[in-house]
Amino acid sequence: MRVCKLFCTDTYNRNDSVDAIVSNLPWGIMTGSKNVSDLQTTYEVFLRTAWYVLKDGARIVMLVLRGLQLTRIIRKLSGRYRLLSVNCVRTTNNLPSIVVVEKLATDEVRVAVKRQLDYLSQFVSVSSEMYSAVHYEKIDETTT
């Protein structure tokens, strides 16, 4: 028998500890404006944060007002999630979507880009300060 623990919590200090997230994300009315870019930012920040909280292979089920907008964001974060399903729901005055994604074990796109940059760095001289400024991460100069 599987036991299910439910959490209603902030993601702070919960790294790699959750099997699934079920969320009814804001629809724009409660966020203070109906601006599409506000929802896009909300969706993207939610997905970026959730990736660090979820265990590998874990799933997120989201009820969202703008399913197409969310799928574009998932494609933008293509190395982090696999889109499993999108189902539109007919309601009285909206067409929200139920979107299900699965967390990938590693950010495959990021790993591929880092591998390419590592290979190409032998042809270009870049200081550690420049690398850090461009990629927002430090490099270990002792390994070169």
mmCIF file with all atom_site columns, N, CA, C and O in Angstrom, residues 24-43 46 65-66 69:
data_model
loop_
_atom_site.group_PDB
_atom_site.id
_atom_site.type_symbol
_atom_site.label_atom_id
_atom_site.label_alt_id
_atom_site.label_comp_id
_atom_site.label_asym_id
_atom_site.label_entity_id
_atom_site.label_seq_id
_atom_site.pdbx_PDB_ins_code
_atom_site.Cartn_x
_atom_site.Cartn_y
_atom_site.Cartn_z
_atom_site.occupancy
_atom_site.B_iso_or_equiv
_atom_site.pdbx_formal_charge
_atom_site.auth_seq_id
_atom_site.auth_comp_id
_atom_site.auth_asym_id
_atom_site.auth_atom_id
_atom_site.pdbx_PDB_model_num
ATOM 1  N N  . ASN A 1 24 ? -3.270 24.754 -9.291  1.00 0.00 ? 24 ASN A N  1
ATOM 2  C CA . ASN A 1 24 ? -4.215 25.577 -10.023 1.00 0.00 ? 24 ASN A CA 1
ATOM 3  C C  . ASN A 1 24 ? -3.562 26.956 -10.078 1.00 0.00 ? 24 ASN A C  1
ATOM 4  O O  . ASN A 1 24 ? -3.732 27.763 -9.170  1.00 0.00 ? 24 ASN A O  1
ATOM 5  N N  . LEU A 1 25 ? -2.765 27.193 -11.120 1.00 0.00 ? 25 LEU A N  1
ATOM 6  C CA . LEU A 1 25 ? -1.991 28.427 -11.211 1.00 0.00 ? 25 LEU A CA 1
ATOM 7  C C  . LEU A 1 25 ? -2.900 29.636 -11.400 1.00 0.00 ? 25 LEU A C  1
ATOM 8  O O  . LEU A 1 25 ? -4.015 29.510 -11.902 1.00 0.00 ? 25 LEU A O  1
ATOM 9  N N  . PRO A 1 26 ? -2.414 30.828 -11.014 1.00 0.00 ? 26 PRO A N  1
ATOM 10 C CA . PRO A 1 26 ? -3.239 32.039 -11.145 1.00 0.00 ? 26 PRO A CA 1
ATOM 11 C C  . PRO A 1 26 ? -3.746 32.245 -12.569 1.00 0.00 ? 26 PRO A C  1
ATOM 12 O O  . PRO A 1 26 ? -3.074 31.906 -13.535 1.00 0.00 ? 26 PRO A O  1
ATOM 13 N N  . TRP A 1 27 ? -4.915 32.823 -12.661 1.00 0.00 ? 27 TRP A N  1
ATOM 14 C CA . TRP A 1 27 ? -5.559 33.056 -13.953 1.00 0.00 ? 27 TRP A CA 1
ATOM 15 C C  . TRP A 1 27 ? -5.433 34.496 -14.396 1.00 0.00 ? 27 TRP A C  1
ATOM 16 O O  . TRP A 1 27 ? -5.972 34.887 -15.408 1.00 0.00 ? 27 TRP A O  1
ATOM 17 N N  . GLY A 1 28 ? -4.752 35.324 -13.629 1.00 0.00 ? 28 GLY A N  1
ATOM 18 C CA . GLY A 1 28 ? -4.589 36.718 -14.000 1.00 0.00 ? 28 GLY A CA 1
ATOM 19 C C  . GLY A 1 28 ? -5.430 37.646 -13.161 1.00 0.00 ? 28 GLY A C  1
ATOM 20 O O  . GLY A 1 28 ? -5.042 38.768 -12.892 1.00 0.00 ? 28 GLY A O  1
ATOM 21 N N  . ILE A 1 29 ? -6.577 37.183 -12.709 1.00 0.00 ? 29 ILE A N  1
ATOM 22 C CA . ILE A 1 29 ? -7.476 38.033 -11.932 1.00 0.00 ? 29 ILE A CA 1
ATOM 23 C C  . ILE A 1 29 ? -6.891 38.273 -10.538 1.00 0.00 ? 29 ILE A C  1
ATOM 24 O O  . ILE A 1 29 ? -6.820 39.393 -10.072 1.00 0.00 ? 29 ILE A O  1
ATOM 25 N N  . MET A 1 30 ? -6.417 37.222 -9.894  1.00 0.00 ? 30 MET A N  1
ATOM 26 C CA . MET A 1 30 ? -5.895 37.341 -8.534  1.00 0.00 ? 30 MET A CA 1
ATOM 27 C C  . MET A 1 30 ? -4.471 37.889 -8.488  1.00 0.00 ? 30 MET A C  1
ATOM 28 O O  . MET A 1 30 ? -3.987 38.238 -7.433  1.00 0.00 ? 30 MET A O  1
ATOM 29 N N  . THR A 1 31 ? -3.770 37.945 -9.619  1.00 0.00 ? 31 THR A N  1
ATOM 30 C CA . THR A 1 31 ? -2.400 38.438 -9.620  1.00 0.00 ? 31 THR A CA 1
ATOM 31 C C  . THR A 1 31 ? -2.336 39.948 -9.698  1.00 0.00 ? 31 THR A C  1
ATOM 32 O O  . THR A 1 31 ? -1.277 40.529 -9.688  1.00 0.00 ? 31 THR A O  1
ATOM 33 N N  . GLY A 1 32 ? -3.472 40.615 -9.797  1.00 0.00 ? 32 GLY A N  1
ATOM 34 C CA . GLY A 1 32 ? -3.485 42.065 -9.788  1.00 0.00 ? 32 GLY A CA 1
ATOM 35 C C  . GLY A 1 32 ? -3.659 42.681 -11.155 1.00 0.00 ? 32 GLY A C  1
ATOM 36 O O  . GLY A 1 32 ? -3.907 43.863 -11.272 1.00 0.00 ? 32 GLY A O  1
ATOM 37 N N  . SER A 1 33 ? -3.512 41.889 -12.206 1.00 0.00 ? 33 SER A N  1
ATOM 38 C CA . SER A 1 33 ? -3.748 42.413 -13.553 1.00 0.00 ? 33 SER A CA 1
ATOM 39 C C  . SER A 1 33 ? -4.049 41.255 -14.487 1.00 0.00 ? 33 SER A C  1
ATOM 40 O O  . SER A 1 33 ? -3.766 40.108 -14.179 1.00 0.00 ? 33 SER A O  1
ATOM 41 N N  . LYS A 1 34 ? -4.589 41.576 -15.624 1.00 0.00 ? 34 LYS A N  1
ATOM 42 C CA . LYS A 1 34 ? -4.893 40.549 -16.616 1.00 0.00 ? 34 LYS A CA 1
ATOM 43 C C  . LYS A 1 34 ? -3.844 40.542 -17.722 1.00 0.00 ? 34 LYS A C  1
ATOM 44 O O  . LYS A 1 34 ? -4.058 40.034 -18.797 1.00 0.00 ? 34 LYS A O  1
ATOM 45 N N  . ASN A 1 35 ? -2.687 41.092 -17.447 1.00 0.00 ? 35 ASN A N  1
ATOM 46 C CA . ASN A 1 35 ? -1.606 41.194 -18.415 1.00 0.00 ? 35 ASN A CA 1
ATOM 47 C C  . ASN A 1 35 ? -1.041 39.808 -18.728 1.00 0.00 ? 35 ASN A C  1
ATOM 48 O O  . ASN A 1 35 ? -0.669 39.064 -17.819 1.00 0.00 ? 35 ASN A O  1
ATOM 49 N N  . VAL A 1 36 ? -0.954 39.470 -20.010 1.00 0.00 ? 36 VAL A N  1
ATOM 50 C CA . VAL A 1 36 ? -0.463 38.161 -20.440 1.00 0.00 ? 36 VAL A CA 1
ATOM 51 C C  . VAL A 1 36 ? 0.976  37.950 -20.004 1.00 0.00 ? 36 VAL A C  1
ATOM 52 O O  . VAL A 1 36 ? 1.360  36.858 -19.608 1.00 0.00 ? 36 VAL A O  1
ATOM 53 N N  . SER A 1 37 ? 1.801  38.987 -20.050 1.00 0.00 ? 37 SER A N  1
ATOM 54 C CA . SER A 1 37 ? 3.204  38.816 -19.669 1.00 0.00 ? 37 SER A CA 1
ATOM 55 C C  . SER A 1 37 ? 3.335  38.484 -18.188 1.00 0.00 ? 37 SER A C  1
ATOM 56 O O  . SER A 1 37 ? 4.270  37.791 -17.785 1.00 0.00 ? 37 SER A O  1
ATOM 57 N N  . ASP A 1 38 ? 2.404  38.968 -17.348 1.00 0.00 ? 38 ASP A N  1
ATOM 58 C CA . ASP A 1 38 ? 2.423  38.599 -15.933 1.00 0.00 ? 38 ASP A CA 1
ATOM 59 C C  . ASP A 1 38 ? 2.203  37.102 -15.770 1.00 0.00 ? 38 ASP A C  1
ATOM 60 O O  . ASP A 1 38 ? 2.870  36.455 -14.974 1.00 0.00 ? 38 ASP A O  1
ATOM 61 N N  . LEU A 1 39 ? 1.254  36.552 -16.518 1.00 0.00 ? 39 LEU A N  1
ATOM 62 C CA . LEU A 1 39 ? 1.014  35.107 -16.452 1.00 0.00 ? 39 LEU A CA 1
ATOM 63 C C  . LEU A 1 39 ? 2.208  34.337 -16.989 1.00 0.00 ? 39 LEU A C  1
ATOM 64 O O  . LEU A 1 39 ? 2.588  33.307 -16.432 1.00 0.00 ? 39 LEU A O  1
ATOM 65 N N  . GLN A 1 40 ? 2.804  34.820 -18.052 1.00 0.00 ? 40 GLN A N  1
ATOM 66 C CA . GLN A 1 40 ? 3.969  34.134 -18.611 1.00 0.00 ? 40 GLN A CA 1
ATOM 67 C C  . GLN A 1 40 ? 5.095  34.076 -17.577 1.00 0.00 ? 40 GLN A C  1
ATOM 68 O O  . GLN A 1 40 ? 5.706  33.032 -17.384 1.00 0.00 ? 40 GLN A O  1
ATOM 69 N N  . THR A 1 41 ? 5.343  35.177 -16.909 1.00 0.00 ? 41 THR A N  1
ATOM 70 C CA . THR A 1 41 ? 6.376  35.206 -15.875 1.00 0.00 ? 41 THR A CA 1
ATOM 71 C C  . THR A 1 41 ? 6.022  34.260 -14.736 1.00 0.00 ? 41 THR A C  1
ATOM 72 O O  . THR A 1 41 ? 6.871  33.501 -14.258 1.00 0.00 ? 41 THR A O  1
ATOM 73 N N  . THR A 1 42 ? 4.768  34.261 -14.319 1.00 0.00 ? 42 THR A N  1
ATOM 74 C CA . THR A 1 42 ? 4.323  33.371 -13.249 1.00 0.00 ? 42 THR A CA 1
ATOM 75 C C  . THR A 1 42 ? 4.525  31.913 -13.638 1.00 0.00 ? 42 THR A C  1
ATOM 76 O O  . THR A 1 42 ? 5.072  31.124 -12.858 1.00 0.00 ? 42 THR A O  1
ATOM 77 N N  . TYR A 1 43 ? 4.096  31.538 -14.834 1.00 0.00 ? 43 TYR A N  1
ATOM 78 C CA . TYR A 1 43 ? 4.241  30.155 -15.301 1.00 0.00 ? 43 TYR A CA 1
ATOM 79 C C  . TYR A 1 43 ? 5.715  29.756 -15.372 1.00 0.00 ? 43 TYR A C  1
ATOM 80 O O  . TYR A 1 43 ? 6.107  28.673 -14.939 1.00 0.00 ? 43 TYR A O  1
ATOM 81 N N  . PHE A 1 46 ? 7.343  29.449 -11.910 1.00 0.00 ? 46 PHE A N  1
ATOM 82 C CA . PHE A 1 46 ? 6.827  28.229 -11.272 1.00 0.00 ? 46 PHE A CA 1
ATOM 83 C C  . PHE A 1 46 ? 7.562  26.992 -11.792 1.00 0.00 ? 46 PHE A C  1
ATOM 84 O O  . PHE A 1 46 ? 8.037  26.163 -11.013 1.00 0.00 ? 46 PHE A O  1
ATOM 85 N N  . LEU A 1 65 ? -5.093 28.813 -17.358 1.00 0.00 ? 65 LEU A N  1
ATOM 86 C CA . LEU A 1 65 ? -5.995 29.485 -18.280 1.00 0.00 ? 65 LEU A CA 1
ATOM 87 C C  . LEU A 1 65 ? -5.456 29.452 -19.700 1.00 0.00 ? 65 LEU A C  1
ATOM 88 O O  . LEU A 1 65 ? -6.209 29.293 -20.652 1.00 0.00 ? 65 LEU A O  1
ATOM 89 N N  . ARG A 1 66 ? -4.151 29.572 -19.850 1.00 0.00 ? 66 ARG A N  1
ATOM 90 C CA . ARG A 1 66 ? -3.534 29.670 -21.178 1.00 0.00 ? 66 ARG A CA 1
ATOM 91 C C  . ARG A 1 66 ? -2.625 28.467 -21.438 1.00 0.00 ? 66 ARG A C  1
ATOM 92 O O  . ARG A 1 66 ? -1.412 28.530 -21.221 1.00 0.00 ? 66 ARG A O  1
ATOM 93 N N  . GLN A 1 69 ? 0.181  29.021 -24.129 1.00 0.00 ? 69 GLN A N  1
ATOM 94 C CA . GLN A 1 69 ? 1.268  29.834 -23.587 1.00 0.00 ? 69 GLN A CA 1
ATOM 95 C C  . GLN A 1 69 ? 2.172  28.974 -22.703 1.00 0.00 ? 69 GLN A C  1
ATOM 96 O O  . GLN A 1 69 ? 3.393  29.058 -22.787 1.00 0.00 ? 69 GLN A O  1
#
